[in-house]
Coordinates of C-alpha atoms and ligand atoms in Angstrom, one line a residue:
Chain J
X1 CA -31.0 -16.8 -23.2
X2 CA -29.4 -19.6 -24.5
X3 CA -31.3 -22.2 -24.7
X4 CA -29.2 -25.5 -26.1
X5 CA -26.3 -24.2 -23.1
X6 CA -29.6 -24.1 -20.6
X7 CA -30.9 -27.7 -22.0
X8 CA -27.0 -28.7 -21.6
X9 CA -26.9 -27.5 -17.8
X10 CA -30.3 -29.4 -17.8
X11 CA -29.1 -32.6 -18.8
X12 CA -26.3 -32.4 -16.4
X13 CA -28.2 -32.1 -13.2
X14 CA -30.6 -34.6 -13.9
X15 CA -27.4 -37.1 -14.8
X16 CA -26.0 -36.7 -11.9
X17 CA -22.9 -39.2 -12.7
X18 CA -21.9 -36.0 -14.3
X19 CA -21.6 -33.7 -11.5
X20 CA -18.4 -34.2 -9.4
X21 CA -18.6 -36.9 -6.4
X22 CA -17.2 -36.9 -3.1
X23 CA -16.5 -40.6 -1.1
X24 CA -19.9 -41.6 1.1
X25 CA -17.9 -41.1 4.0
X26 CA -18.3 -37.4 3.9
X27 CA -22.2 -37.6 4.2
X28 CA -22.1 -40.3 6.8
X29 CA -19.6 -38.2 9.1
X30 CA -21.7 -34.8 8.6
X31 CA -24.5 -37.0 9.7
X32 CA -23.0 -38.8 12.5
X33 CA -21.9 -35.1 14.1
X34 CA -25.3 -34.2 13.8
X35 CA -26.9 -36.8 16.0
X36 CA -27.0 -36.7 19.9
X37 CA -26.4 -39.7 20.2
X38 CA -23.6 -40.7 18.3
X39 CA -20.5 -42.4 19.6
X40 CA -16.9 -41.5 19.2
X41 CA -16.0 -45.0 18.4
X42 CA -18.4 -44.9 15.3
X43 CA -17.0 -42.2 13.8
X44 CA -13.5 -42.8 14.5
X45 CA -14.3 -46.9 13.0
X46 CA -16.2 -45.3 9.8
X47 CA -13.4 -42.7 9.3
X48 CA -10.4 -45.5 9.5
X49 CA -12.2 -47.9 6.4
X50 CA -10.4 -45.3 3.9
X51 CA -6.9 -45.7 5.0
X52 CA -5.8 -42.5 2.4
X53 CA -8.3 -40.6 3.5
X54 CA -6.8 -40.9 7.2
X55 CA -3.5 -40.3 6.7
X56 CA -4.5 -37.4 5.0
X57 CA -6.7 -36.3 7.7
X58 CA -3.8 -36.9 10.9
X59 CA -1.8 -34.5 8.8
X60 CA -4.5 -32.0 8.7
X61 CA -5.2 -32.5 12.1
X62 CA -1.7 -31.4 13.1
X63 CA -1.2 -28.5 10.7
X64 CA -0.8 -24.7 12.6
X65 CA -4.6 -24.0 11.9
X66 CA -6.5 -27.2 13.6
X67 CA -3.2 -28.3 16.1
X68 CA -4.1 -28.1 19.5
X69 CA -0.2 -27.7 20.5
X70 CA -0.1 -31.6 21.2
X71 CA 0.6 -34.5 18.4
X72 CA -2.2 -36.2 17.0
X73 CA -1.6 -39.9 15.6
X74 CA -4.7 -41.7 15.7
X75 CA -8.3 -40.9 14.6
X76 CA -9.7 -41.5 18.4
X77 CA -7.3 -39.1 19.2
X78 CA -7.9 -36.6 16.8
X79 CA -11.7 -36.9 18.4
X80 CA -10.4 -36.8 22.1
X81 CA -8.7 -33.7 21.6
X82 CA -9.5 -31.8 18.4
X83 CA -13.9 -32.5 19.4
X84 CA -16.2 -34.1 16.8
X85 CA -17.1 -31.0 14.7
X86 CA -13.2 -29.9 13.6
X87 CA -12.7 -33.9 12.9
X88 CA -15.7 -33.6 10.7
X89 CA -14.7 -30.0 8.9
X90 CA -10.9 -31.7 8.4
X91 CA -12.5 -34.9 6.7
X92 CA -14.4 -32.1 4.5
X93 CA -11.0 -30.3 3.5
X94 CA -9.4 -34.0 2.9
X95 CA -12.2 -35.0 0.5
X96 CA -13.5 -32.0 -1.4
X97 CA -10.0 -30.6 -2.3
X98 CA -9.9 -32.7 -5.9
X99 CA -12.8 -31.1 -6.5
X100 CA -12.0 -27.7 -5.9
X101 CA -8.6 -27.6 -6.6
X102 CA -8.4 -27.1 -10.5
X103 CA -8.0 -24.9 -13.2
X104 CA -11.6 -22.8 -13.0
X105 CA -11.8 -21.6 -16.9
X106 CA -14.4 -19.1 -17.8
X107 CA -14.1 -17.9 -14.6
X108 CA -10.5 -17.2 -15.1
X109 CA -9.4 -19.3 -11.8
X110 CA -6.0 -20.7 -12.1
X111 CA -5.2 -24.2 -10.3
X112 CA -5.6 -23.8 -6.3
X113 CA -7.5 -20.5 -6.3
X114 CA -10.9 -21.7 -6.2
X115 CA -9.6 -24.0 -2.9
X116 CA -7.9 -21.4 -1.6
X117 CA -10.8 -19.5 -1.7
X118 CA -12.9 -22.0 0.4
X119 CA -10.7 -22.3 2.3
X120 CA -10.3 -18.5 3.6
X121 CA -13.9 -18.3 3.1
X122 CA -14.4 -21.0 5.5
X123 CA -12.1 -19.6 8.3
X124 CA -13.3 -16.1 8.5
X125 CA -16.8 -18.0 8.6
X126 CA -16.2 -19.6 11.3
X127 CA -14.7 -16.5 12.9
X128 CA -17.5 -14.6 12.1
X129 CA -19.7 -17.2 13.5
X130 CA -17.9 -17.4 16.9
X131 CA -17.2 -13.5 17.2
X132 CA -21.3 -13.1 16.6
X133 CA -22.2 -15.8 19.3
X134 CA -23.2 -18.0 16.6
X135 CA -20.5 -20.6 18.3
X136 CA -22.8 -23.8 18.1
X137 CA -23.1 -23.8 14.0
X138 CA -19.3 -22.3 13.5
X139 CA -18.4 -25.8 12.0
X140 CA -21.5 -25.6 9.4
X141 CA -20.3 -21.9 8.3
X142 CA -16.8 -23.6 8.0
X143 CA -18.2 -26.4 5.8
X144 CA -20.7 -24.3 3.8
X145 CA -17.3 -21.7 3.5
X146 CA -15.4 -25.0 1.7
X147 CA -18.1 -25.9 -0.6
X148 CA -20.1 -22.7 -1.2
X149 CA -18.6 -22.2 -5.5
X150 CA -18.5 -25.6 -6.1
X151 CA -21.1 -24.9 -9.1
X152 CA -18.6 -23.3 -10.5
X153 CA -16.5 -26.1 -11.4
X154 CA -19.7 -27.9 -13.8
X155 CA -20.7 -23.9 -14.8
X156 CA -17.2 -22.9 -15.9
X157 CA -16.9 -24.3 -19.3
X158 CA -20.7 -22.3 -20.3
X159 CA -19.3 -19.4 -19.2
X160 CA -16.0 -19.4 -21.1
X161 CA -18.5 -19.0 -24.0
X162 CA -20.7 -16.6 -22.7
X163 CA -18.3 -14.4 -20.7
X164 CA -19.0 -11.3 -22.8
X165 CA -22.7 -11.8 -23.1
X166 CA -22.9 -12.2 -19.4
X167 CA -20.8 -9.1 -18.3
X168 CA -22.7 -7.1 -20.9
X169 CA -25.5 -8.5 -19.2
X170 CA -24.3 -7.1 -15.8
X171 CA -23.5 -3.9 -17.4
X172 CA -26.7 -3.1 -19.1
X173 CA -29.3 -4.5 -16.6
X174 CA -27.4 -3.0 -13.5
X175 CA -27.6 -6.9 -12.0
X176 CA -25.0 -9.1 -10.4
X177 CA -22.8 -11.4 -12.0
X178 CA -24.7 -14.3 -10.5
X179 CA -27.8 -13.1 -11.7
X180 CA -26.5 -12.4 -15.4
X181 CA -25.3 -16.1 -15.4
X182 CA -29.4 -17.1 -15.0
X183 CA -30.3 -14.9 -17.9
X184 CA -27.8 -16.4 -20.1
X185 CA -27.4 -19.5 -19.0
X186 CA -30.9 -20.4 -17.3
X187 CA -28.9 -21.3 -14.5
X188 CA -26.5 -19.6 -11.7
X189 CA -23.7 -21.3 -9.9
X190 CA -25.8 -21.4 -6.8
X191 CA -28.3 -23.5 -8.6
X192 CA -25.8 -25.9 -9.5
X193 CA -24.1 -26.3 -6.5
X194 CA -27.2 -26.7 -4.8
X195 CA -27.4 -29.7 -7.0
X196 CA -24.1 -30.9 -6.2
X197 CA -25.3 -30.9 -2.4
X198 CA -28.0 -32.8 -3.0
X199 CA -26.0 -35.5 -4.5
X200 CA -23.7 -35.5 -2.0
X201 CA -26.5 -36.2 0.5
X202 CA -25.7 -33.2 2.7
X203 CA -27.7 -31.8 5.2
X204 CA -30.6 -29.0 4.2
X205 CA -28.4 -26.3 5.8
X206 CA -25.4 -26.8 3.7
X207 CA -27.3 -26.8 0.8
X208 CA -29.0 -23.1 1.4
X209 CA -25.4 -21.9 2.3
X210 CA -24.5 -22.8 -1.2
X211 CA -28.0 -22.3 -3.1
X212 CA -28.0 -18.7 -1.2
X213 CA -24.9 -17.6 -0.8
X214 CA -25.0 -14.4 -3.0
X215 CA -28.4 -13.6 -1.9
X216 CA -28.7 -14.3 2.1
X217 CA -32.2 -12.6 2.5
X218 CA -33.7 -15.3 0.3
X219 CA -32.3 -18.3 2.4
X220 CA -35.2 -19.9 4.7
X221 CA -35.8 -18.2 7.7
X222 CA -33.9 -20.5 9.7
X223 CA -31.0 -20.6 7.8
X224 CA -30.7 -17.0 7.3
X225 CA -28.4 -16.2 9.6
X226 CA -25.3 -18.8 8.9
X227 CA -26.4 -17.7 4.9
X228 CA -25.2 -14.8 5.9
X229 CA -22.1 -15.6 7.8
X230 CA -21.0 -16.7 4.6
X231 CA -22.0 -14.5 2.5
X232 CA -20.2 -11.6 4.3
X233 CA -17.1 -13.7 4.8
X234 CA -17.2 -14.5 1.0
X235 CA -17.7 -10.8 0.2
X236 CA -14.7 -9.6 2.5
X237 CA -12.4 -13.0 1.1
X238 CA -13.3 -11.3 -2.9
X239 CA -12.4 -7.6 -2.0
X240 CA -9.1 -9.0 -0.4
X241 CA -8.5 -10.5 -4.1
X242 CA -8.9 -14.6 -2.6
X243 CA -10.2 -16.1 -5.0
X244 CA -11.1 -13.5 -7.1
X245 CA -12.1 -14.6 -11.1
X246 CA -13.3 -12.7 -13.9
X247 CA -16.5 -12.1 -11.7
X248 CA -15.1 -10.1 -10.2
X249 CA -17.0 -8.3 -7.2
X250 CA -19.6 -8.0 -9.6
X251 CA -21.7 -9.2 -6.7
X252 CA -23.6 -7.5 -4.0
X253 CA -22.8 -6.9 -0.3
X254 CA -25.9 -7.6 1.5
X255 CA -26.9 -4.8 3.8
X256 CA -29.5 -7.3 5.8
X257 CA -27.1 -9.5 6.5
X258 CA -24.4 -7.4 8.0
X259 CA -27.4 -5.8 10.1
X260 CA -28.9 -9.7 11.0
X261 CA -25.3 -10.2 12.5
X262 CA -24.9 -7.1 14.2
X263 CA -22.1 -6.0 12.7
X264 CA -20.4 -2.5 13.5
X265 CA -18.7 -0.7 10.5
X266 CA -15.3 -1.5 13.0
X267 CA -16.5 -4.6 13.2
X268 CA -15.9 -5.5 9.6
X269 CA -13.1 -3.7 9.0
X270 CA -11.3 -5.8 11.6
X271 CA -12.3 -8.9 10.2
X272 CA -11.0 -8.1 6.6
X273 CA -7.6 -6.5 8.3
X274 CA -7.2 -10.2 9.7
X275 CA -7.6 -11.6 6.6
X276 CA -3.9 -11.9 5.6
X277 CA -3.2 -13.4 8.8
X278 CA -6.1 -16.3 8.6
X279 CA -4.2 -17.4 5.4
X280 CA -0.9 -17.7 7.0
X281 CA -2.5 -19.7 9.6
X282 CA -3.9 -21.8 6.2
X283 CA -0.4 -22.1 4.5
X284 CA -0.3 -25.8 5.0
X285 CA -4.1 -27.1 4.3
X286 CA -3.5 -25.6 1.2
Chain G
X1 CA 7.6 -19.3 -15.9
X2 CA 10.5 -20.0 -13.8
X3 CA 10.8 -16.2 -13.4
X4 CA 7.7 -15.5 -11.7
X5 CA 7.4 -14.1 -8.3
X6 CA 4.1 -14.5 -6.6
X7 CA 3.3 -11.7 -3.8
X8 CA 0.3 -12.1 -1.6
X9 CA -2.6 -9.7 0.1
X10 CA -0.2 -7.7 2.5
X11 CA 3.2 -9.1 1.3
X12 CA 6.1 -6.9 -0.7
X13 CA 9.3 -7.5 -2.5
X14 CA 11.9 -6.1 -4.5
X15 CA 13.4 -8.0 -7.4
X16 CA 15.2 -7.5 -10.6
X17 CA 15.1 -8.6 -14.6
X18 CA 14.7 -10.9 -15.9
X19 CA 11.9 -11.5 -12.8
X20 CA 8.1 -11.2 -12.8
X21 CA 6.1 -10.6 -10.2
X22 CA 2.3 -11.4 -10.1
X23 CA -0.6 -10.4 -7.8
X24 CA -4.3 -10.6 -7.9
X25 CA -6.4 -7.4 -6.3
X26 CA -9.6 -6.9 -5.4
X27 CA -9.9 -3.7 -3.4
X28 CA -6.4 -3.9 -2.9
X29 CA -3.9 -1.8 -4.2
X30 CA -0.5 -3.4 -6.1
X31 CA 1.7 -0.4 -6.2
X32 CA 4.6 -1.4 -8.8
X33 CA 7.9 0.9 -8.3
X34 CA 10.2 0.4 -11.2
X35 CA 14.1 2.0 -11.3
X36 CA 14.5 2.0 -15.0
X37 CA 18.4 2.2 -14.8
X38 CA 19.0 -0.6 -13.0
X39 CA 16.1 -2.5 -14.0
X40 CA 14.8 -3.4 -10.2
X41 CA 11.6 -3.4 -9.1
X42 CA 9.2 -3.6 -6.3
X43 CA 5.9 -4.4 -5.4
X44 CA 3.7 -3.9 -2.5
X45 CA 0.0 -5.4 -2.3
X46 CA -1.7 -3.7 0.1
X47 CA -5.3 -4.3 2.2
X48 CA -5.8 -0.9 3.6
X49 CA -4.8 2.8 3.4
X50 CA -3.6 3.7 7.3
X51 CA -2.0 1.9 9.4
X52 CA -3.9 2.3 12.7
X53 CA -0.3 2.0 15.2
X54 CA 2.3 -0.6 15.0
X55 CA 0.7 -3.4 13.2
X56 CA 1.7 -5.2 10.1
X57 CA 3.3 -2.6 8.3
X58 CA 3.3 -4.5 4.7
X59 CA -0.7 -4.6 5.3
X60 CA -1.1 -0.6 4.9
X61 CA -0.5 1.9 1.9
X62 CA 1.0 4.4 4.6
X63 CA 3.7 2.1 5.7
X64 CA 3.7 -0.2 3.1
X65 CA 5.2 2.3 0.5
X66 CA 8.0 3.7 2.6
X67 CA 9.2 0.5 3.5
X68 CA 9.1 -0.6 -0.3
X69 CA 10.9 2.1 -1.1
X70 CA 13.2 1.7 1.2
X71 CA 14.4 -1.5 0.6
X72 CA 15.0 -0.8 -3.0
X73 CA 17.1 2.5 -2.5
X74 CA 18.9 0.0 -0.4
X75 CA 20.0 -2.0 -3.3
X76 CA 21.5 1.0 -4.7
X77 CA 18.6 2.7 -6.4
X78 CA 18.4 6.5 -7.3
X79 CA 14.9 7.7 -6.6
X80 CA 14.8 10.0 -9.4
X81 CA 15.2 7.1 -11.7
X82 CA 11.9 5.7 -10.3
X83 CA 8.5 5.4 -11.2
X84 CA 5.2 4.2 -10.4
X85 CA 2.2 2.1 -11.6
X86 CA -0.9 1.2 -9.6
X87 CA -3.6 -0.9 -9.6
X88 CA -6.5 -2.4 -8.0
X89 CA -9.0 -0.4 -6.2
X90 CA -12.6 -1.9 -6.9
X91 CA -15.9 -1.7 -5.3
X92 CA -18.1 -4.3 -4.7
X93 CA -20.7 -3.9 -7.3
X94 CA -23.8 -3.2 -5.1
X95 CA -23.9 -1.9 -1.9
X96 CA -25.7 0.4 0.7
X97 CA -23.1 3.7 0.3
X98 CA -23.1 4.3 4.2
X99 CA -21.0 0.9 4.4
X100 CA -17.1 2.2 5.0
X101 CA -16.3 -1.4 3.7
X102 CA -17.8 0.0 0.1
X103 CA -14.8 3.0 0.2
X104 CA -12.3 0.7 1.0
X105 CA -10.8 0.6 -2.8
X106 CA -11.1 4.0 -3.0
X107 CA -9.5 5.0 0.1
X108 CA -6.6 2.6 -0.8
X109 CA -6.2 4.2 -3.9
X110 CA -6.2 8.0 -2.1
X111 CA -3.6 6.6 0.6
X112 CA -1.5 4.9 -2.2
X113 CA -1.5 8.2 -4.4
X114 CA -0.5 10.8 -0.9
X115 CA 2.3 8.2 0.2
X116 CA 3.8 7.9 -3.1
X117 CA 3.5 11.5 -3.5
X118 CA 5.8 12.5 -0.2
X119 CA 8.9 10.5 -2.0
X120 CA 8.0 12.6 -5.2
X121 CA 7.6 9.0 -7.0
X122 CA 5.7 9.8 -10.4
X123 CA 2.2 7.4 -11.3
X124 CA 2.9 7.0 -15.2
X125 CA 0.0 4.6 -15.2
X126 CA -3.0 3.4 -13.1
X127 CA -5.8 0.8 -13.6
X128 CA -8.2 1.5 -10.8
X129 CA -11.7 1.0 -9.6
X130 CA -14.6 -0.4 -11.0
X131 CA -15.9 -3.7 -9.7
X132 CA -13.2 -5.8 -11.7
X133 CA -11.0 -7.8 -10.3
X134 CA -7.2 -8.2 -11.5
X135 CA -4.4 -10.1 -12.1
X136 CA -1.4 -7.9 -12.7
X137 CA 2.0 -8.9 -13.7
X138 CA 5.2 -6.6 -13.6
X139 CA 7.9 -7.5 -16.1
X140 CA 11.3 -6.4 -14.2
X141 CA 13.0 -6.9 -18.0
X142 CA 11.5 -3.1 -18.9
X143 CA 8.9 -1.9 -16.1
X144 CA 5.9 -3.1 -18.1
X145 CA 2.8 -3.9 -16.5
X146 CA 0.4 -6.2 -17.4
X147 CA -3.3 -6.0 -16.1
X148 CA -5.7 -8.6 -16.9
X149 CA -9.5 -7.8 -15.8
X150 CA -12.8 -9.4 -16.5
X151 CA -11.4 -11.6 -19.4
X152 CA -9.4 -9.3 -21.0
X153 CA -5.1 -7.7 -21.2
X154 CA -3.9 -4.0 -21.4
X155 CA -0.4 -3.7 -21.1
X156 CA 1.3 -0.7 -19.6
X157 CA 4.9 0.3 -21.2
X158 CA 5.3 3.8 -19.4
X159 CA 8.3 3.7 -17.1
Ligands
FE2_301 FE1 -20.3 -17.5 -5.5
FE2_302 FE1 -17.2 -17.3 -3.4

């Protein structure tokens, strides 16, 4: 292990000012959508104090994947007809896409991969989370699909230089690529991004999609299962080549979490065969 | 690179020099047809190896390769002046074996090799399996292929 690249890593977690940031909005409307009791109005007036972020967000609202048919111009609007949740998952896409859409080095990303790889991740999430009567938290797989590599952005650099050393790693210790980044970095790009949650101030659940993504089984119980709703949609999203870095699919398909969901062999195969179609469906959030 | 021709999961095209058209696989398949003569190519990027009726028939090695071919005998290609490279393929590094989701490369790679096969299309050069992913690029200007995978470049000059 390297230790100056682990005390590196170190330093950057605990300043957090160096880990990327995302407007307060984002927490406060995750939040917000989270609370019985919350009223339209509020979330439409906190949404409407960021006049960019808005315009950005009626667009969203009436692109071919969130459009209901009929033309959304207003934020109340938007909430009448689109519901709470899909508001909150398009203020999500409108915020976190300068953070995700760069150049990933190290892991050999180029500009818009990594954000198109959220993005698909998030959709067949959410698929996966309706089509498994997991409807209720659908919009959390969605959110957790968005976010779920953001350690990658702050881990990218450290592995540029240790790219060798870590596939070696993989290689010699039969592990994953995730778990090679630990032992040569002292940290994986779950860790990180679990970090990057917690600064964002989002909810517990959103962090163990992103903490546990590669390793569902380890989630806490009660977040197993939309742990692994993402990690299967992230798995199927790699093998169809979305997203896909110099990682590879040097990962693992959990076999725990495919039998948590239920999931027939058919199942599966259906939901990576739609795969090509959810991305057309994406062409203009991306 | 002005000349570069993206082609996504389940798309195909035919082009000619001086373009260069790019895809990244995972368990796909990018089957690259080259007519040295008059310098056209075509590639397919295909998700799976049969196609189960009448769906998508760019998604599929079965109907994928025909059509590909197809379209570039249409612009006045000989078939015996054509050849093949393929790549793609992986696995996901670990997985329980009784999954079909872990053949998938594999199987794309089988279907790929039979269709190809029927038109008497030659592979000169394949860069399959493993649990890499890749970025290939096909250089219209001479047939050559470029595969990058897990940080670093082979080239393949066979046409
Ligand atoms: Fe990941
Ligand atoms: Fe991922």
């Amino acid at each position: 292990m390297h230790e100056h690249i682990q005390q590196r890593i170190q330093s950057i977690i605990q300043n957090v000012e160096q880990l990327p940031s995302l407007p307060d909005v984002v927490s406060k409307i995750i939040n917000m959508v989270n609370d019985p009791d919350v009223s339209f109005k509020h979330v439409a007036d906190e949404i409407a104090k960021d006049q960019a972020i808005t315009a950005n967000i009626l667009k969203l609202c009436n692109s071919a994947y969130f459009s209901k048919g009929k033309e959304i111009s207003s934020i109340d609007r938007a909430i009448v007809i689109l519901g709470l949740k899909e508001v909150k998952d398009i203020v999500v896409i409108a915020t976190t896409k300068s953070v995700l859409n760069k150049v990933i080095v190290g892991y050999d990303l180029a500009r818009g991969e990594l954000w198109k790889h959220g993005v698909a991740v998030a959709m067949l999430a959410k698929k996966i989370a309706t089509e498994c009567n997991q409807k209720a938290i659908a919009d959390i797989a969605f959110t957790g699909g968005i976010i779920h590599d953001v350690g990658k952005t702050v881990l990218a650099l450290f592995v540029q230089s240790t790219f060798k050393e870590i596939l070696n790693t993989v290689t010699e210790k039969s592990i994953t690529f995730q778990e090679a980044e630990k032992v040569v970095m002292g940290f994986d790009h779950q860790q990180i991004g679990e970090q990057v949650a917690i600064k964002w101030k989002f909810p517990k659940v959103l962090q163990s999609i992103v903490r546990y993504h590669h390793e569902p089984m380890n989630a806490p119980d009660d977040h197993k299962m939309i742990v692994s709703i993402v990690h299967i949609a992230n798995t199927l999203c790699l093998m169809a080549g979305i997203g896909i870095g110099s990682d590879g699919l040097y990962h693992e398909l959990n076999y725990d979490a495919i039998k948590l969901l239920s999931l027939k062999d058919s199942e599966l195969e259906k939901l990576f065969a739609d795969i090509p179609e959810l991305m057309m469906k994406a062409k203009d959030i991306l | 690179m002005d000349n570069l021709l993206n082609i996504g999961v389940a798309q195909l095209a035919v082009a000619e020099n001086p373009v260069i058209m790019r895809t990244i696989l995972g368990s796909c398949v990018g089957i690259c047809v080259y007519e040295r003569n008059k310098k056209i190519g075509g590639m397919a990027h295909i998700l799976l190896p049969k196609n189960p009726g009448n769906a998508n028939p760019e998604k599929y090695a079965d109907t994928a390769i025909p059509m590909l071919i197809q379209q570039m005998l249409k612009k006045g290609c000989k078939r015996e002046f054509m050849t093949a490279k393929i790549a793609g393929g992986a696995s996901m590094f670990k997985f329980k074996s009784t999954t079909t989701l872990a053949n998938i490369g594999e199987n794309n790679v089988e279907a790929t090799r039979q269709a190809l096969a029927k038109f008497s299309i030659p592979i000169v050069a394949e860069d399959i399996g493993g649990s890499a992913g890749r970025i290939i690029d096909f250089f219209l200007e001479d047939g050559r292929l470029k595969v990058k995978a897990s940080g670093d470049e082979k080239i393949y000059y066979k046409v």
